[in-house]
Amino acid sequence: MAAKSKKAPLTTGGRAPGGGARPDATPPASGGKTVSGQERRAKAAAARAAAAARERRRRRGIITGVVLAVLVLVGVIGFAVQNSREESKPVVLPASATGTDHGIVVAKASAPVTVDLYEDFQCPICGTLEKTTGPTIGKLLDDGKIKIDYHMMSFIGPESKRAANAAAAAANEGRFRQLHDVLYANQPEERTGGFTNDTLITLGAKAGLTSQAYRKAVNEGTYDGYVAKVDEDASKAGVTGTPTVFVNGKRLSGEQLTPEGFRAAVDAAA
């Protein structure tokens, strides 16, 4: 019969030679610490709790991301639906929208030079153009030297769309130029909520627009489809900002949008 093996002696660190801790180990003389079974279970429980907390945070992050994605998608859908509503409105042309891409024509059709003018009623640079070069433009119109195809754009926001719709309603009654000048003379800062329907009706009265037809067109957005079409056609024509001016099809530079520069461009095209 084989002899029984002797028990391995304890090390000074309280561990068996194989490295495993012994429950009956004596405290280490050097000040080391023996980990008890209770401590190991506590550490394992803490590790599991930390892992569970990390998993909960991960899941919350995923849920939050999904919710944000859904909200963004809803916003995009809402924007697209609103745009589609505007674009789906019938394109009602005002009576004088007989110019290039249905621009609103002002002045004599027999004028030798055609000016295509792209503006936005909210555009502050357009406002500056009207203050500085507007009188020269008006004089050339009155003298029969030019005719203007106005393309009133609406890319800055809802105020621009309402103002452009009102301008189309004015054009239908032969008073586009009058309202155009009144709106620029009373131009609010962009994106401040100006050009409400009530404001446009009040300013319309200053331009001689007091008919029920004008008020109805303003309140109901009769020409919203036309306004959207103007933006679309302007984009196709390569217009990316306002003011943009063409004289007999030639685009003017910024330096030419002064009274002297504009007059010189018209004289050269005549």
Coordinates of C-alpha atoms in Angstrom, one line a residue:
M1 CA 0.0 0.0 0.0
A2 CA 1.3 3.4 -0.9
A3 CA 2.3 5.7 1.9
K4 CA 0.2 8.7 2.6
S5 CA 1.8 11.9 1.4
K6 CA 2.7 14.6 3.9
K7 CA 0.8 17.9 4.0
A8 CA 2.6 20.7 2.2
P9 CA 4.0 23.3 4.6
L10 CA 2.4 26.8 4.8
T11 CA 4.3 29.6 3.1
T12 CA 4.9 32.9 4.9
G13 CA 2.3 34.5 2.6
G14 CA -0.5 32.3 3.9
R15 CA -0.9 30.6 0.4
A16 CA -0.3 27.0 -0.7
P17 CA 2.6 26.4 -3.0
G18 CA 0.2 26.3 -6.0
G19 CA -0.9 29.8 -5.3
G20 CA -4.4 29.1 -3.9
A21 CA -5.4 30.7 -0.7
R22 CA -6.1 28.3 2.2
P23 CA -9.0 29.0 4.6
D24 CA -6.8 28.0 7.5
A25 CA -3.9 30.1 6.5
T26 CA -2.2 32.2 9.2
P27 CA -1.9 36.0 8.7
P28 CA 1.3 36.9 6.8
A29 CA 4.1 38.0 8.9
S30 CA 5.1 40.7 6.4
G31 CA 1.8 42.6 6.8
G32 CA 0.1 41.1 3.7
K33 CA -3.7 40.5 3.7
T34 CA -5.5 37.2 3.2
V35 CA -8.7 37.5 1.1
S36 CA -11.5 35.7 2.7
G37 CA -14.4 34.0 0.9
Q38 CA -16.8 36.7 2.1
E39 CA -14.6 39.4 0.6
R40 CA -14.3 37.6 -2.7
R41 CA -18.1 37.2 -2.9
A42 CA -18.5 41.0 -2.1
K43 CA -16.0 41.9 -4.8
A44 CA -17.7 39.7 -7.3
A45 CA -21.1 41.2 -6.4
A46 CA -19.7 44.7 -6.8
A47 CA -18.2 43.7 -10.2
R48 CA -21.6 42.3 -11.3
A49 CA -23.4 45.5 -10.1
A50 CA -20.9 47.7 -12.0
A51 CA -21.4 45.6 -15.2
A52 CA -25.1 45.8 -14.8
A53 CA -24.9 49.6 -14.4
R54 CA -22.8 49.9 -17.5
E55 CA -25.3 47.8 -19.4
R56 CA -28.2 50.0 -18.2
R57 CA -26.3 53.2 -19.3
R58 CA -25.6 51.6 -22.7
R59 CA -29.2 50.7 -23.2
R60 CA -30.3 54.2 -22.1
G61 CA -27.9 55.6 -24.7
I62 CA -29.3 53.4 -27.4
I63 CA -32.9 54.4 -26.5
T64 CA -32.0 58.1 -26.3
G65 CA -30.3 57.8 -29.7
V66 CA -33.3 56.1 -31.2
V67 CA -35.7 58.7 -29.7
L68 CA -33.5 61.6 -31.1
A69 CA -33.4 59.9 -34.5
V70 CA -37.2 59.6 -34.5
L71 CA -37.6 63.2 -33.5
V72 CA -35.2 64.4 -36.2
L73 CA -37.1 62.2 -38.7
V74 CA -40.4 63.6 -37.6
G75 CA -39.0 67.1 -38.1
V76 CA -37.7 66.3 -41.5
I77 CA -41.0 64.8 -42.5
G78 CA -42.8 67.8 -41.1
F79 CA -40.6 70.2 -43.1
A80 CA -41.0 68.1 -46.2
V81 CA -44.8 67.9 -45.8
Q82 CA -45.0 71.7 -45.3
N83 CA -42.9 72.3 -48.5
S84 CA -44.9 69.8 -50.4
R85 CA -48.1 71.6 -49.4
E86 CA -46.7 74.9 -50.7
E87 CA -45.4 73.4 -53.9
S88 CA -48.7 71.5 -54.4
K89 CA -50.7 74.7 -54.3
P90 CA -51.9 75.7 -57.8
V91 CA -49.7 78.1 -59.6
V92 CA -52.0 81.1 -60.1
L93 CA -50.2 83.7 -62.3
P94 CA -50.8 87.4 -61.6
A95 CA -52.0 89.4 -64.6
S96 CA -48.6 91.0 -65.3
A97 CA -46.4 87.9 -64.8
T98 CA -45.5 87.8 -68.5
G99 CA -41.7 88.1 -68.3
T100 CA -38.9 85.6 -68.3
D101 CA -39.9 82.6 -66.2
H102 CA -43.2 84.5 -65.4
G103 CA -41.4 87.5 -63.9
I104 CA -43.7 90.4 -63.1
V105 CA -43.2 93.0 -65.8
V106 CA -43.0 96.7 -65.0
A107 CA -42.8 99.5 -67.6
K108 CA -43.3 99.6 -71.3
A109 CA -43.0 96.4 -73.3
S110 CA -41.3 98.4 -76.1
A111 CA -38.4 99.4 -73.9
P112 CA -35.1 98.5 -75.6
V113 CA -33.4 96.9 -72.6
T114 CA -34.7 94.2 -70.4
V115 CA -33.6 93.9 -66.7
D116 CA -34.2 90.7 -64.8
L117 CA -34.1 91.6 -61.1
Y118 CA -34.1 88.9 -58.4
E119 CA -34.9 90.2 -54.9
D120 CA -36.3 89.0 -51.6
F121 CA -38.3 91.5 -49.6
Q122 CA -36.5 90.5 -46.4
C123 CA -33.0 90.7 -47.9
P124 CA -31.2 93.6 -46.3
I125 CA -28.8 94.0 -49.3
C126 CA -31.8 94.3 -51.5
G127 CA -33.0 97.0 -49.2
T128 CA -29.7 98.8 -49.6
L129 CA -29.9 98.4 -53.4
E130 CA -33.3 100.0 -53.5
K131 CA -32.2 102.9 -51.4
T132 CA -29.0 103.6 -53.3
T133 CA -29.7 102.6 -56.9
G134 CA -33.5 102.4 -56.7
P135 CA -34.0 106.1 -57.8
T136 CA -31.8 105.5 -60.9
I137 CA -33.8 102.4 -61.7
G138 CA -37.0 104.3 -61.3
K139 CA -35.8 107.1 -63.6
L140 CA -34.8 104.7 -66.3
L141 CA -38.2 103.0 -66.0
D142 CA -40.1 106.3 -66.3
D143 CA -38.0 107.3 -69.3
G144 CA -38.9 104.1 -71.1
K145 CA -35.3 103.0 -71.4
I146 CA -35.7 99.7 -69.5
K147 CA -38.4 97.3 -68.6
I148 CA -38.0 95.0 -65.5
D149 CA -38.9 91.4 -65.0
Y150 CA -39.2 91.2 -61.2
H151 CA -38.6 87.8 -59.7
M152 CA -39.5 88.1 -56.0
M153 CA -37.9 85.2 -54.2
S154 CA -38.8 83.9 -50.8
F155 CA -35.9 81.8 -49.5
I156 CA -35.2 83.7 -46.3
G157 CA -38.4 82.6 -44.5
P158 CA -42.1 82.8 -44.1
E159 CA -42.1 86.6 -44.0
S160 CA -40.6 86.6 -47.5
K161 CA -43.2 84.2 -48.7
R162 CA -46.0 86.3 -47.4
A163 CA -44.6 89.5 -48.8
A164 CA -44.0 87.9 -52.2
N165 CA -47.6 86.6 -52.2
A166 CA -48.8 90.1 -51.4
A167 CA -46.7 91.5 -54.2
A168 CA -48.2 89.0 -56.7
A169 CA -51.6 90.1 -55.5
A170 CA -50.7 93.7 -56.1
A171 CA -49.3 92.8 -59.6
N172 CA -52.7 91.3 -60.4
E173 CA -54.3 94.7 -59.7
G174 CA -51.6 96.6 -61.6
R175 CA -49.9 98.1 -58.5
F176 CA -46.8 95.9 -58.0
R177 CA -44.4 98.8 -58.3
Q178 CA -46.2 100.8 -55.7
L179 CA -46.3 98.0 -53.2
H180 CA -42.7 97.0 -54.0
D181 CA -41.5 100.5 -53.0
V182 CA -43.7 100.6 -49.9
L183 CA -42.5 97.2 -48.6
Y184 CA -38.8 98.2 -49.0
A185 CA -39.5 101.6 -47.4
N186 CA -40.9 99.7 -44.4
Q187 CA -38.6 96.7 -44.5
P188 CA -38.2 95.0 -41.1
E189 CA -35.1 93.2 -39.9
E190 CA -34.9 89.7 -41.4
R191 CA -36.4 86.8 -39.5
T192 CA -38.0 89.0 -36.9
G193 CA -41.6 88.0 -37.7
G194 CA -42.3 91.1 -39.8
F195 CA -44.6 91.2 -42.8
T196 CA -47.5 89.6 -41.1
N197 CA -50.7 89.4 -43.1
D198 CA -52.2 92.3 -41.1
T199 CA -49.0 94.4 -41.8
L200 CA -49.2 93.6 -45.5
I201 CA -52.8 94.6 -45.7
T202 CA -52.0 97.9 -43.9
L203 CA -49.0 98.6 -46.1
G204 CA -51.0 97.6 -49.1
A205 CA -53.5 100.4 -48.3
K206 CA -50.6 102.9 -48.5
A207 CA -49.9 101.5 -52.0
G208 CA -53.6 102.0 -53.0
L209 CA -54.5 98.4 -52.5
T210 CA -57.8 98.4 -50.5
S211 CA -59.9 95.9 -52.5
Q212 CA -61.4 92.8 -50.9
A213 CA -59.6 90.7 -53.6
Y214 CA -56.2 91.9 -52.3
R215 CA -57.0 91.3 -48.7
K216 CA -58.3 87.8 -49.5
A217 CA -55.2 86.9 -51.6
V218 CA -53.0 88.0 -48.7
N219 CA -54.9 86.1 -46.1
E220 CA -55.4 82.9 -48.1
G221 CA -52.0 82.8 -49.8
T222 CA -53.6 82.7 -53.3
Y223 CA -50.2 83.1 -55.0
D224 CA -48.2 80.7 -52.8
G225 CA -47.8 78.2 -55.6
Y226 CA -46.6 81.0 -57.9
V227 CA -44.1 82.2 -55.3
A228 CA -42.7 78.6 -54.9
K229 CA -42.4 78.4 -58.7
V230 CA -40.4 81.6 -58.8
D231 CA -37.9 80.2 -56.4
E232 CA -37.7 77.0 -58.4
D233 CA -37.2 78.8 -61.7
A234 CA -34.6 81.1 -60.2
S235 CA -32.6 78.1 -59.0
K236 CA -32.7 76.6 -62.5
A237 CA -31.4 79.9 -63.8
G238 CA -28.4 79.7 -61.5
V239 CA -29.5 82.4 -59.1
T240 CA -28.1 81.6 -55.7
G241 CA -28.6 84.8 -53.8
T242 CA -30.2 88.2 -53.8
P243 CA -30.0 90.8 -55.2
T244 CA -29.1 89.3 -58.6
V245 CA -29.4 91.5 -61.7
F246 CA -29.2 90.7 -65.4
V247 CA -29.2 93.3 -68.1
N248 CA -30.3 91.8 -71.5
G249 CA -29.2 88.4 -70.2
K250 CA -25.8 89.6 -68.9
R251 CA -25.3 89.2 -65.1
L252 CA -24.0 92.3 -63.4
S253 CA -21.2 92.2 -60.8
G254 CA -21.6 93.7 -57.4
E255 CA -19.5 96.7 -58.5
Q256 CA -22.1 97.4 -61.2
L257 CA -25.0 97.6 -58.7
T258 CA -24.3 101.3 -58.1
P259 CA -26.3 104.1 -59.8
E260 CA -23.4 104.8 -62.1
G261 CA -22.6 101.2 -62.7
F262 CA -26.2 100.3 -63.4
R263 CA -26.7 103.2 -65.8
A264 CA -23.5 102.3 -67.7
A265 CA -24.6 98.7 -68.1
V266 CA -28.0 99.8 -69.5
D267 CA -26.3 102.3 -71.9
A268 CA -24.0 99.5 -73.1
A269 CA -26.9 97.2 -73.7
A270 CA -29.1 99.7 -75.5

